Amino acid sequence: RGAMAILAMPSGGPSPGDRQTLEAALRAASSARSDEDKAWALREGFDRILGEEGGRGGAGDGAAHLVSFSSPESLRPWATLHDTVMGGESSGKFEWDASRGCAAFRGILSGVGGFASVRDESGWRDLSAFAAIDVTTRLPSGAPDPTVPYKLCLKCELGPSAPTFQHEFWPARGDWAVARLALDQFVASFRGRPVRGRSLDRARVCSVGIMVSRFDTRGEPHAGFAPGPFHLLVAQIGAVT
């Protein structure tokens, strides 16, 4: 009832972006199976509006957390999407790594199809005040060296024909490393091919994701690609001015 009351507020109430975030949270809650999942769906929506991301507090000056993977609950809005939707054979999981206290994206990247991804489409984010995205990742000991870079993926509209805006990055092995990805360098792509004449609407980011693919942002196969296992640890994704 509290969320419904906020959505019904007259002018001076929530911004259009906040309203969309709350509507997405209500839809997620209505489809949740348990009362606990319903409560978490609503909590995540309110946390995004307040800039708290699960009650963990905001970032420092000039920065904002999009998500900080510091608990199993922070993974709830995330879902996998692999090349199997188009006949590929890749597989992957996005799960909580309790021993390291972060998220783990791991699986098998196939040469048939050739991509695995995970994404969060549960709310809208206004990034118009920011210049870049910081992705904090690392490769765990024993993980294979990647033969292709990972991609951070953003969307500013949903639907089957919506393009994805991508920026590649390479993770480091050992210590956590931050890859800073300029928002004006994200490349529009649709089904693995570049889309000309499209630019990211920073005020309407509705999807954040991570992908590993045998194709680069130009739609060309990476020269060094080799099918096989991948394993990436993810601590945080944040926006910076």
Short mmCIF file of C-alpha atoms in Angstrom, two decimals:
data_model
loop_
_atom_site.label_atom_id
_atom_site.label_comp_id
_atom_site.label_asym_id
_atom_site.label_seq_id
_atom_site.Cartn_x
_atom_site.Cartn_y
_atom_site.Cartn_z
CA ARG A 1 0.00 0.00 0.00
CA GLY A 2 2.88 2.37 0.76
CA ALA A 3 4.31 2.00 -2.75
CA MET A 4 0.88 2.43 -4.32
CA ALA A 5 0.35 5.59 -2.31
CA ILE A 6 3.64 7.03 -3.58
CA LEU A 7 2.70 6.22 -7.17
CA ALA A 8 -0.59 8.03 -6.70
CA MET A 9 1.00 11.21 -5.36
CA PRO A 10 0.21 14.44 -7.25
CA SER A 11 2.82 16.77 -8.76
CA GLY A 12 5.76 17.25 -6.45
CA GLY A 13 5.88 13.51 -5.80
CA PRO A 14 8.31 11.02 -7.36
CA SER A 15 10.16 11.82 -10.58
CA PRO A 16 9.24 9.88 -13.75
CA GLY A 17 12.33 7.73 -13.29
CA ASP A 18 11.45 6.98 -9.66
CA ARG A 19 7.89 6.16 -10.68
CA GLN A 20 9.15 3.69 -13.28
CA THR A 21 11.45 2.10 -10.71
CA LEU A 22 8.54 1.66 -8.29
CA GLU A 23 6.31 0.26 -11.01
CA ALA A 24 9.00 -2.28 -11.91
CA ALA A 25 9.35 -3.21 -8.23
CA LEU A 26 5.59 -3.71 -7.93
CA ARG A 27 5.55 -5.94 -11.00
CA ALA A 28 8.46 -7.98 -9.61
CA ALA A 29 6.70 -8.28 -6.25
CA SER A 30 3.41 -9.36 -7.79
CA SER A 31 5.13 -12.22 -9.64
CA ALA A 32 7.29 -13.34 -6.69
CA ARG A 33 6.46 -16.73 -5.23
CA SER A 34 7.00 -16.08 -1.53
CA ASP A 35 6.29 -13.21 0.86
CA GLU A 36 10.02 -12.87 1.46
CA ASP A 37 10.71 -12.47 -2.27
CA LYS A 38 7.88 -9.94 -2.54
CA ALA A 39 9.37 -7.92 0.31
CA TRP A 40 12.85 -8.00 -1.25
CA ALA A 41 11.52 -6.88 -4.64
CA LEU A 42 9.91 -3.83 -3.03
CA ARG A 43 12.97 -3.19 -0.86
CA GLU A 44 15.28 -3.16 -3.89
CA GLY A 45 13.02 -0.64 -5.63
CA PHE A 46 13.01 1.76 -2.68
CA ASP A 47 16.76 1.31 -2.17
CA ARG A 48 17.47 2.32 -5.77
CA ILE A 49 15.44 5.49 -5.37
CA LEU A 50 17.16 6.33 -2.11
CA GLY A 51 20.57 5.46 -3.55
CA GLU A 52 21.24 2.88 -0.84
CA GLU A 53 21.36 -0.38 -2.83
CA GLY A 54 20.20 -2.84 -0.22
CA GLY A 55 20.91 -0.62 2.78
CA ARG A 56 24.67 -0.55 2.20
CA GLY A 57 24.89 3.23 1.87
CA GLY A 58 25.93 5.45 -1.02
CA ALA A 59 29.31 5.87 -2.66
CA GLY A 60 31.75 8.68 -2.06
CA ASP A 61 31.74 12.14 -3.60
CA GLY A 62 31.16 12.09 -7.36
CA ALA A 63 30.16 8.42 -7.41
CA ALA A 64 27.06 6.28 -7.01
CA HIS A 65 26.66 2.55 -6.61
CA LEU A 66 24.55 0.88 -9.27
CA VAL A 67 25.01 -2.34 -7.38
CA SER A 68 27.41 -3.59 -4.73
CA PHE A 69 27.56 -7.38 -4.54
CA SER A 70 28.06 -7.72 -0.81
CA SER A 71 25.30 -10.20 0.07
CA PRO A 72 23.34 -13.01 -1.60
CA GLU A 73 20.28 -10.74 -1.69
CA SER A 74 22.05 -8.32 -4.03
CA LEU A 75 21.90 -10.97 -6.78
CA ARG A 76 18.10 -11.36 -6.64
CA PRO A 77 17.27 -9.04 -9.59
CA TRP A 78 19.87 -10.61 -11.88
CA ALA A 79 19.02 -13.23 -14.51
CA THR A 80 21.10 -15.11 -17.08
CA LEU A 81 20.62 -14.97 -20.84
CA HIS A 82 22.81 -17.11 -23.10
CA ASP A 83 23.12 -18.01 -26.77
CA THR A 84 20.83 -21.01 -26.17
CA VAL A 85 17.90 -18.68 -26.99
CA MET A 86 19.14 -18.77 -30.60
CA GLY A 87 20.41 -22.33 -30.82
CA GLY A 88 23.81 -21.86 -29.15
CA GLU A 89 25.44 -24.12 -26.61
CA SER A 90 26.98 -21.78 -24.02
CA SER A 91 26.06 -22.03 -20.35
CA GLY A 92 26.61 -19.93 -17.27
CA LYS A 93 25.60 -19.10 -13.72
CA PHE A 94 25.57 -15.91 -11.69
CA GLU A 95 25.78 -16.84 -8.04
CA TRP A 96 26.97 -15.78 -4.62
CA ASP A 97 30.54 -16.81 -3.77
CA ALA A 98 30.37 -17.10 0.01
CA SER A 99 34.08 -17.77 0.45
CA ARG A 100 35.06 -14.54 -1.32
CA GLY A 101 32.04 -12.39 -0.42
CA CYS A 102 31.14 -11.33 -3.96
CA ALA A 103 29.27 -12.41 -7.08
CA ALA A 104 30.68 -15.04 -9.44
CA PHE A 105 29.87 -15.25 -13.15
CA ARG A 106 31.08 -18.57 -14.53
CA GLY A 107 30.26 -21.13 -17.15
CA ILE A 108 31.26 -22.49 -20.56
CA LEU A 109 31.54 -20.29 -23.64
CA SER A 110 30.79 -22.26 -26.80
CA GLY A 111 31.87 -21.67 -30.37
CA VAL A 112 28.26 -22.38 -31.38
CA GLY A 113 26.47 -19.10 -30.77
CA GLY A 114 29.22 -17.77 -28.58
CA PHE A 115 27.89 -15.62 -25.76
CA ALA A 116 26.80 -15.86 -22.13
CA SER A 117 25.39 -12.97 -20.13
CA VAL A 118 23.68 -11.85 -16.95
CA ARG A 119 21.59 -8.72 -16.44
CA ASP A 120 19.40 -6.73 -14.09
CA GLU A 121 16.30 -5.13 -15.64
CA SER A 122 14.41 -4.46 -12.41
CA GLY A 123 14.59 -0.65 -12.35
CA TRP A 124 15.42 2.60 -14.11
CA ARG A 125 18.57 4.60 -13.38
CA ASP A 126 19.32 8.21 -14.26
CA LEU A 127 23.03 8.45 -15.14
CA SER A 128 22.84 11.85 -16.83
CA ALA A 129 25.10 13.38 -14.15
CA PHE A 130 27.84 10.77 -14.64
CA ALA A 131 30.64 10.34 -17.14
CA ALA A 132 31.73 6.72 -16.70
CA ILE A 133 31.01 3.33 -15.15
CA ASP A 134 33.51 1.68 -12.80
CA VAL A 135 33.45 -2.13 -12.80
CA THR A 136 35.36 -3.82 -9.97
CA THR A 137 36.32 -7.39 -10.91
CA ARG A 138 39.08 -9.95 -10.73
CA LEU A 139 39.91 -13.45 -11.89
CA PRO A 140 40.07 -16.04 -9.09
CA SER A 141 43.14 -18.19 -8.68
CA GLY A 142 42.90 -21.26 -10.87
CA ALA A 143 40.52 -19.63 -13.35
CA PRO A 144 41.53 -19.86 -17.01
CA ASP A 145 42.92 -16.77 -18.70
CA PRO A 146 40.15 -15.25 -20.83
CA THR A 147 40.72 -15.32 -24.58
CA VAL A 148 38.20 -12.51 -25.15
CA PRO A 149 37.32 -9.43 -23.05
CA TYR A 150 34.15 -9.15 -21.00
CA LYS A 151 31.54 -6.50 -21.81
CA LEU A 152 29.49 -4.21 -19.63
CA CYS A 153 26.07 -3.88 -21.24
CA LEU A 154 23.50 -1.11 -20.77
CA LYS A 155 20.04 -0.55 -22.23
CA CYS A 156 17.85 2.55 -22.28
CA GLU A 157 14.74 0.76 -23.53
CA LEU A 158 13.30 -2.71 -23.13
CA GLY A 159 11.77 -5.02 -25.70
CA PRO A 160 12.92 -7.57 -28.29
CA SER A 161 14.18 -4.93 -30.74
CA ALA A 162 15.97 -2.70 -28.20
CA PRO A 163 19.72 -2.28 -28.82
CA THR A 164 22.33 -3.01 -26.17
CA PHE A 165 25.12 -0.51 -25.51
CA GLN A 166 28.41 -2.30 -24.87
CA HIS A 167 31.91 -1.50 -23.64
CA GLU A 168 34.67 -4.12 -23.40
CA PHE A 169 37.01 -4.59 -20.44
CA TRP A 170 39.68 -7.04 -19.35
CA PRO A 171 39.71 -8.27 -15.74
CA ALA A 172 42.92 -8.58 -13.74
CA ARG A 173 44.17 -11.63 -11.89
CA GLY A 174 44.84 -11.49 -8.16
CA ASP A 175 43.85 -8.18 -6.60
CA TRP A 176 40.60 -6.38 -7.33
CA ALA A 177 40.92 -3.97 -10.26
CA VAL A 178 38.63 -1.21 -11.47
CA ALA A 179 37.88 -0.80 -15.17
CA ARG A 180 36.62 2.73 -15.90
CA LEU A 181 34.33 2.75 -18.94
CA ALA A 182 33.41 6.13 -20.44
CA LEU A 183 29.69 6.37 -21.10
CA ASP A 184 30.23 8.19 -24.38
CA GLN A 185 32.28 5.21 -25.63
CA PHE A 186 29.53 2.59 -25.34
CA VAL A 187 28.64 1.12 -28.74
CA ALA A 188 25.09 0.24 -29.76
CA SER A 189 24.63 -3.39 -30.79
CA PHE A 190 21.71 -5.61 -31.79
CA ARG A 191 22.06 -9.39 -32.08
CA GLY A 192 25.83 -9.06 -32.23
CA ARG A 193 25.89 -6.37 -34.93
CA PRO A 194 26.61 -2.64 -34.47
CA VAL A 195 23.70 -0.22 -34.78
CA ARG A 196 24.57 3.08 -36.43
CA GLY A 197 23.09 6.39 -35.36
CA ARG A 198 22.14 5.31 -31.83
CA SER A 199 23.55 6.80 -28.63
CA LEU A 200 22.96 5.87 -25.02
CA ASP A 201 20.26 7.90 -23.24
CA ARG A 202 21.98 8.23 -19.88
CA ALA A 203 18.81 9.47 -18.17
CA ARG A 204 16.90 6.27 -18.96
CA VAL A 205 19.17 3.31 -18.23
CA CYS A 206 16.86 0.37 -17.57
CA SER A 207 19.23 -2.60 -17.82
CA VAL A 208 22.75 -3.30 -16.55
CA GLY A 209 24.56 -6.49 -17.48
CA ILE A 210 27.81 -8.36 -18.03
CA MET A 211 28.54 -10.45 -21.11
CA VAL A 212 31.33 -12.62 -22.45
CA SER A 213 31.20 -13.13 -26.21
CA ARG A 214 33.34 -14.34 -29.09
CA PHE A 215 32.27 -11.21 -30.98
CA ASP A 216 33.65 -7.72 -30.42
CA THR A 217 31.60 -4.50 -30.34
CA ARG A 218 31.92 -4.25 -34.15
CA GLY A 219 30.28 -7.63 -34.57
CA GLU A 220 33.53 -9.26 -35.69
CA PRO A 221 34.87 -12.50 -34.14
CA HIS A 222 37.79 -11.97 -31.75
CA ALA A 223 40.95 -13.32 -33.35
CA GLY A 224 42.12 -15.05 -30.18
CA PHE A 225 38.80 -16.62 -29.23
CA ALA A 226 38.87 -20.18 -27.92
CA PRO A 227 35.78 -21.94 -26.51
CA GLY A 228 35.99 -23.12 -22.93
CA PRO A 229 35.29 -22.24 -19.29
CA PHE A 230 35.15 -18.69 -17.92
CA HIS A 231 35.08 -17.43 -14.32
CA LEU A 232 34.79 -13.79 -13.25
CA LEU A 233 34.40 -12.37 -9.74
CA VAL A 234 32.38 -9.13 -9.51
CA ALA A 235 32.38 -6.85 -6.45
CA GLN A 236 30.73 -3.66 -7.59
CA ILE A 237 29.41 -1.63 -10.52
CA GLY A 238 29.27 2.12 -9.97
CA ALA A 239 28.79 5.38 -11.84
CA VAL A 240 31.38 8.19 -11.54
CA THR A 241 31.49 11.82 -12.62
#
